[in-house]
XYZ file of C-alpha atoms in Angstrom:
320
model
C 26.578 -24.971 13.318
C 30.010 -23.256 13.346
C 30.612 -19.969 11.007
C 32.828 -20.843 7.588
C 34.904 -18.217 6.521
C 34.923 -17.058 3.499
C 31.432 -16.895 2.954
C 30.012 -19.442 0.820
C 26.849 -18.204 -0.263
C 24.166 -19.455 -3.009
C 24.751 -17.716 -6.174
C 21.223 -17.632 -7.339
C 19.044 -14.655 -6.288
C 17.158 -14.728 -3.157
C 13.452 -15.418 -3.847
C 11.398 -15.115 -1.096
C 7.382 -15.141 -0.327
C 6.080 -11.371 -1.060
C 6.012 -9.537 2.236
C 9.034 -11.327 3.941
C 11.644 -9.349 4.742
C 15.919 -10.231 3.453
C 17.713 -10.722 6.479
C 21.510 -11.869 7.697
C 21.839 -14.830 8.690
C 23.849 -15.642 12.211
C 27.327 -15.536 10.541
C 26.539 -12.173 9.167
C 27.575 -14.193 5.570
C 24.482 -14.156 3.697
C 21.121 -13.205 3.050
C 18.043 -15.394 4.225
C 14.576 -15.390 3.976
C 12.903 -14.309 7.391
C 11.040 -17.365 9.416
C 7.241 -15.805 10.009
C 4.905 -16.694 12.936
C 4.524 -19.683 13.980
C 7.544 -21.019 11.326
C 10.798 -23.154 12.723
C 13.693 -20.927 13.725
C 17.451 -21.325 14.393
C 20.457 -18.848 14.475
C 20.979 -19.705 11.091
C 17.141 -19.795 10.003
C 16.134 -16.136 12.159
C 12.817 -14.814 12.390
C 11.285 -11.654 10.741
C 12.655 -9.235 13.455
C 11.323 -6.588 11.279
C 7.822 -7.480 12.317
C 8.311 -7.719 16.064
C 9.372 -11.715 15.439
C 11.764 -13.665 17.542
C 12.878 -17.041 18.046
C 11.737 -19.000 21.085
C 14.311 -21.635 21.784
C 12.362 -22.938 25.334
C 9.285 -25.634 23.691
C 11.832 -27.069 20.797
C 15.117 -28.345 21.443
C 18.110 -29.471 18.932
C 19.346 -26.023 18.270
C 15.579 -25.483 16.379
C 13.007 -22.965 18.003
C 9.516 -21.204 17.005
C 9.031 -17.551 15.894
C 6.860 -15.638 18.299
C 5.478 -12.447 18.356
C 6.358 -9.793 21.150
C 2.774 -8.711 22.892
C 0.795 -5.880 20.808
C -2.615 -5.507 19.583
C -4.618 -7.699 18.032
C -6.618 -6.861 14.555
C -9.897 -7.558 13.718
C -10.876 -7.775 9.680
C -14.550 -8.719 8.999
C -14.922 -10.333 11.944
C -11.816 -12.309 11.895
C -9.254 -12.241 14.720
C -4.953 -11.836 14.090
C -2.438 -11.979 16.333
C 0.380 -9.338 16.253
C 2.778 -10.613 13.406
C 0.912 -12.647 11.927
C 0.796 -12.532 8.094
C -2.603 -13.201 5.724
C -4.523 -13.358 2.546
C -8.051 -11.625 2.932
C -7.930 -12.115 -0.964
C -6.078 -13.314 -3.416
C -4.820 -10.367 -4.442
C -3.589 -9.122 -0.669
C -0.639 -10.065 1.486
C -1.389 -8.398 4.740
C -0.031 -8.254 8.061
C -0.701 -7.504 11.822
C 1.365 -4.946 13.336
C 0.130 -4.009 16.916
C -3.432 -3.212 15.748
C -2.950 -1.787 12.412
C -2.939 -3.622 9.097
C -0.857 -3.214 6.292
C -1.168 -5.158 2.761
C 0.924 -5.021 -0.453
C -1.199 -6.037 -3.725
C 0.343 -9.387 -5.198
C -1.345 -8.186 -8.766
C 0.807 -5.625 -10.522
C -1.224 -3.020 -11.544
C 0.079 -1.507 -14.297
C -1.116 0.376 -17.006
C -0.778 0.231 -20.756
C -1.359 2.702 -23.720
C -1.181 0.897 -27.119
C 2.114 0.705 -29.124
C 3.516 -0.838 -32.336
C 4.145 -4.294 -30.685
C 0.833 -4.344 -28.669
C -1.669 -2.363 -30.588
C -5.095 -3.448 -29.031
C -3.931 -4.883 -25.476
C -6.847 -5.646 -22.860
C -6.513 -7.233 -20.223
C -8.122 -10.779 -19.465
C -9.136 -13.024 -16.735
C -7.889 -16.704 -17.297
C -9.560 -19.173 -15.176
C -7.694 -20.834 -11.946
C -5.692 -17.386 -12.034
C -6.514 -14.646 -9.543
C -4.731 -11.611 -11.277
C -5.745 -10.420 -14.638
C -3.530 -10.799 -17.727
C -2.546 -7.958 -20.884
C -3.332 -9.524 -23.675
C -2.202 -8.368 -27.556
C -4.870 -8.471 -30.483
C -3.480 -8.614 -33.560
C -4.755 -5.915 -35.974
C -4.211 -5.037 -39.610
C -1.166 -2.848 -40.522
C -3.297 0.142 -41.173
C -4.677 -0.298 -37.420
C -1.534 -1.444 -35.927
C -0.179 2.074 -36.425
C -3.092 4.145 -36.167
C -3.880 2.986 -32.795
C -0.151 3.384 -31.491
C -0.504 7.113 -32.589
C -1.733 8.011 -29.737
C 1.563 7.126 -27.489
C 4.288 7.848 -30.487
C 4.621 10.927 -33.163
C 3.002 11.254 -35.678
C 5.968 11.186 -38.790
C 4.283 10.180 -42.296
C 7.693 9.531 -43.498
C 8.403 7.157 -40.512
C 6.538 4.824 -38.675
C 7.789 3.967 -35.062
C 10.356 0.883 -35.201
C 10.141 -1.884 -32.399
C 13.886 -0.843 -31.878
C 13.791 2.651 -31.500
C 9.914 3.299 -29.336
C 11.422 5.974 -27.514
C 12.773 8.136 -30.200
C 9.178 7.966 -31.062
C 7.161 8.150 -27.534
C 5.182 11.194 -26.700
C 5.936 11.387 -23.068
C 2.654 11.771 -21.276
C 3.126 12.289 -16.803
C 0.032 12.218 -14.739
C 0.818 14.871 -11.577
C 2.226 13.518 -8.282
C -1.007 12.369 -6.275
C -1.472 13.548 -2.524
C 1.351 12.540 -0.010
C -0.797 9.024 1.689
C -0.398 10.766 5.229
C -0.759 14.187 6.555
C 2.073 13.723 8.997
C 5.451 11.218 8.674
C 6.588 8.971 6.187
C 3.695 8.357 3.211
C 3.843 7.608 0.063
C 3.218 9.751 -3.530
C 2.614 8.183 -6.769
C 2.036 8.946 -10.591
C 1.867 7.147 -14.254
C 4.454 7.673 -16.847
C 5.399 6.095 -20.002
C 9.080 8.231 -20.034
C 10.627 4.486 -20.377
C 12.400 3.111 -23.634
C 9.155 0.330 -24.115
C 6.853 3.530 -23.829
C 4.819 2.383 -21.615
C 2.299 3.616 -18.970
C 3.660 2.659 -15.492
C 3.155 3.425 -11.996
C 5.646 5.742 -10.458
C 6.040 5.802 -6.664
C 7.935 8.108 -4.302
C 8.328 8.675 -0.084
C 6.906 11.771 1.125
C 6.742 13.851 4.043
C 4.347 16.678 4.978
C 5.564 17.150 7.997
C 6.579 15.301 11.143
C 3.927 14.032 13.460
C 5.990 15.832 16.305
C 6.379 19.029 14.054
C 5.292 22.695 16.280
C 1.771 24.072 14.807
C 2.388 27.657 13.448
C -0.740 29.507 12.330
C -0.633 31.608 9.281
C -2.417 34.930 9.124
C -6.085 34.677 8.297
C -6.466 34.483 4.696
C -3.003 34.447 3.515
C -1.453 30.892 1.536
C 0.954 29.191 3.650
C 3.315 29.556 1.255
C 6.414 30.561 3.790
C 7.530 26.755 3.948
C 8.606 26.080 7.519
C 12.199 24.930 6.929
C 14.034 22.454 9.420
C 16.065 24.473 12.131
C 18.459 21.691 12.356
C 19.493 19.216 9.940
C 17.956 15.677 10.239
C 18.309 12.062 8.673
C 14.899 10.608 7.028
C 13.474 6.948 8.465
C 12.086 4.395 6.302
C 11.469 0.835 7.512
C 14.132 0.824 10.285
C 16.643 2.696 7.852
C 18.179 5.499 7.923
C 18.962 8.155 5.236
C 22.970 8.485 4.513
C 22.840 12.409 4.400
C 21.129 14.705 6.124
C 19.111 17.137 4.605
C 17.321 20.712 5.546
C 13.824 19.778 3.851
C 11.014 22.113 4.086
C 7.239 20.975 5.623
C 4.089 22.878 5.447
C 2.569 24.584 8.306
C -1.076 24.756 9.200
C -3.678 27.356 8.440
C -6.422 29.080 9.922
C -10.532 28.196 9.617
C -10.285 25.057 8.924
C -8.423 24.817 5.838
C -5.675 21.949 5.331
C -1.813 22.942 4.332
C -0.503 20.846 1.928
C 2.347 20.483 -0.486
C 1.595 22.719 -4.133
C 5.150 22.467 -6.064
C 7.326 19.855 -5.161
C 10.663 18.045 -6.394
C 11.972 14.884 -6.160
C 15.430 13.950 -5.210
C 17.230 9.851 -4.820
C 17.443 9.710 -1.454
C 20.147 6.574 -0.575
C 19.357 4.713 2.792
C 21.481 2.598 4.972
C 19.824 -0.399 7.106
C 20.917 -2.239 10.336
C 21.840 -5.536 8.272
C 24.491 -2.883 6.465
C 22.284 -2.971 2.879
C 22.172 0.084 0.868
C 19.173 1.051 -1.359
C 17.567 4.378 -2.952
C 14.353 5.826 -3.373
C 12.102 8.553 -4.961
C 11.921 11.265 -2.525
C 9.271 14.410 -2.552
C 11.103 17.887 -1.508
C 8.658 20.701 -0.900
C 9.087 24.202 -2.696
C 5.761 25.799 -2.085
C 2.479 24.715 0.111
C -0.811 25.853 -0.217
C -4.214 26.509 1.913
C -7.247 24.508 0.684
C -10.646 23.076 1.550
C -9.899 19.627 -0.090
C -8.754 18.194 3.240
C -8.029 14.570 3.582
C -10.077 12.521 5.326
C -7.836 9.646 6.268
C -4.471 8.981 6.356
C -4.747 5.033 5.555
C -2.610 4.054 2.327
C -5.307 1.636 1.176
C -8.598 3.444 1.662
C -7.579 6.878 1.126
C -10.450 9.046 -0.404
C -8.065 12.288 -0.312
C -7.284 13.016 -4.307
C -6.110 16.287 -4.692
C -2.767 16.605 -6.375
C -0.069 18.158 -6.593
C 1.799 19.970 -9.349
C 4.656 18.129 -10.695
C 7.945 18.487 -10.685
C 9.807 22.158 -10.914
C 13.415 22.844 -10.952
């Protein structure tokens, strides 16, 4: 089908399945949900290129092909066989995907928290039948309780009690510290809870971090001293995030190694909005961790995966 210029695209929001990727379609006019494994394909209809995907126009003809995946590893979960590419639901509450032998997932339940406040003094959360994911639910409460419970989240003014209109005047910021970057070397991820928000409300925080690079030199530290002298980057270098790349460049420091056995890891940190540019010509931002200060330890991680990480040390929050 021939290209119509000006674009003409829907004005509704794209709403795609969770886990497929936004991507051009072939006039370069508008955004499209990516075809997945195994799904119909055209130039206007392309595949998920962003997991390996492309369209074979040689078994269907009439302009119409079938998304394939280029040759990798297989995985094997429980017993069960997937091909590279190919997207699926060990639970209900998982959307995995095989990506030349490793498996990543993304939960489809939010898990957020929540701290009682005046317009949800006793939530709980339930589980309704024929749903997978749990559900907050509100319990209504007598005045006296209503406000006494949301204490602990708001301050405590006899003269006022906390308006639905005005929660954060009232909210008692409470930040958990940054937990431990998810890998020990490359792109991972940090995360904390916070209820700094106008509802005043506990929710998950997340932000990218780097260690160091998985290519970065190996300088030992004396014996017993803190690797506190932060490597710093001899040359400056753009950060990589799912095929995109950082619009600055940037200096960051990483964190060496240390001697008998000990683990170097990030001890005071900042965060920074870190803008990134992608091959389809989007623009987007996110949470970044900068290091100030690492630190020798015992507590070493024992994995680097994202979803069965036992490695909980954390670090200390934010410092200007």
């Amino acid at each position: 089908q021939a290209c119509t210029f000006p674009c003409q695209c829907p004005s509704q929001p794209l709403q795609c399945p969770a886990g497929t990727s936004h991507v051009w379609d072939a006039c370069g006019c508008c955004k499209v949900c990516a075809r997945q494994l195994g799904e119909l394909c055209s130039l206007h209809r392309p595949c998920d290129h962003h997991k390996g995907l492309y369209c074979d126009f040689s078994k269907i003809h009439r302009g119409s092909g079938i998304c394939l995946a280029h040759e990798g590893a297989t995985c094997d979960l429980l017993g069960k066989i997937y091909l590279n590419g190919e997207s699926f639901q060990p639970t209900c509450k998982l959307q995995c995907i095989c990506m030349d032998g490793a498996i990543g997932c993304i939960p489809l339940c939010s898990d957020d928290l929540r701290l009682p406040s005046p317009e949800c003094p006793n939530p709980r959360r339930v589980k309704f039948h024929n749903k997978c994911c749990e559900e907050w639910v509100c319990e209504e409460g007598s005045e006296e309780n209503r406000f006494g419970m949301a204490m602990a989240v708001f301050r405590e003014d006899p003269a006022q009690k906390p308006e639905l209109n005005n929660l954060q005047d009232n909210c008692l910021v409470q930040t958990t510290e940054w937990s431990a970057c998810s890998r020990s070397c490359g792109m991972g991820i940090s995360s904390r809870v916070t209820n700094d928000n106008p509802q005043c409300r506990l929710e998950k925080e997340t932000r990218l971090c780097m260690v160091r690079p998985c290519d970065w030199p190996t300088e030992k530290t004396k014996k017993g001293k803190k690797c506190v002298q932060t490597p710093k980057s001899r040359q400056r270098l753009h950060f990589e995030f799912s095929g995109c790349t950082s619009t600055r460049s940037y200096r960051p420091r990483f964190c060496g190694s240390c001697l008998d056995g000990r683990c170097c890891t990030p001890f005071l940190t900042s965060t920074v909005d870190v803008e990134f540019h992608c091959p389809e010509g989007d623009f987007f931002q996110r949470k970044m961790m900068f290091i100030k200060m690492c630190s020798c330890h015992y507590d070493c991680p024992r994995d680097n995966d994202i979803f069965l990480a036992t490695y909980h040390r954390r670090m200390i929050g934010d410092h200007v």
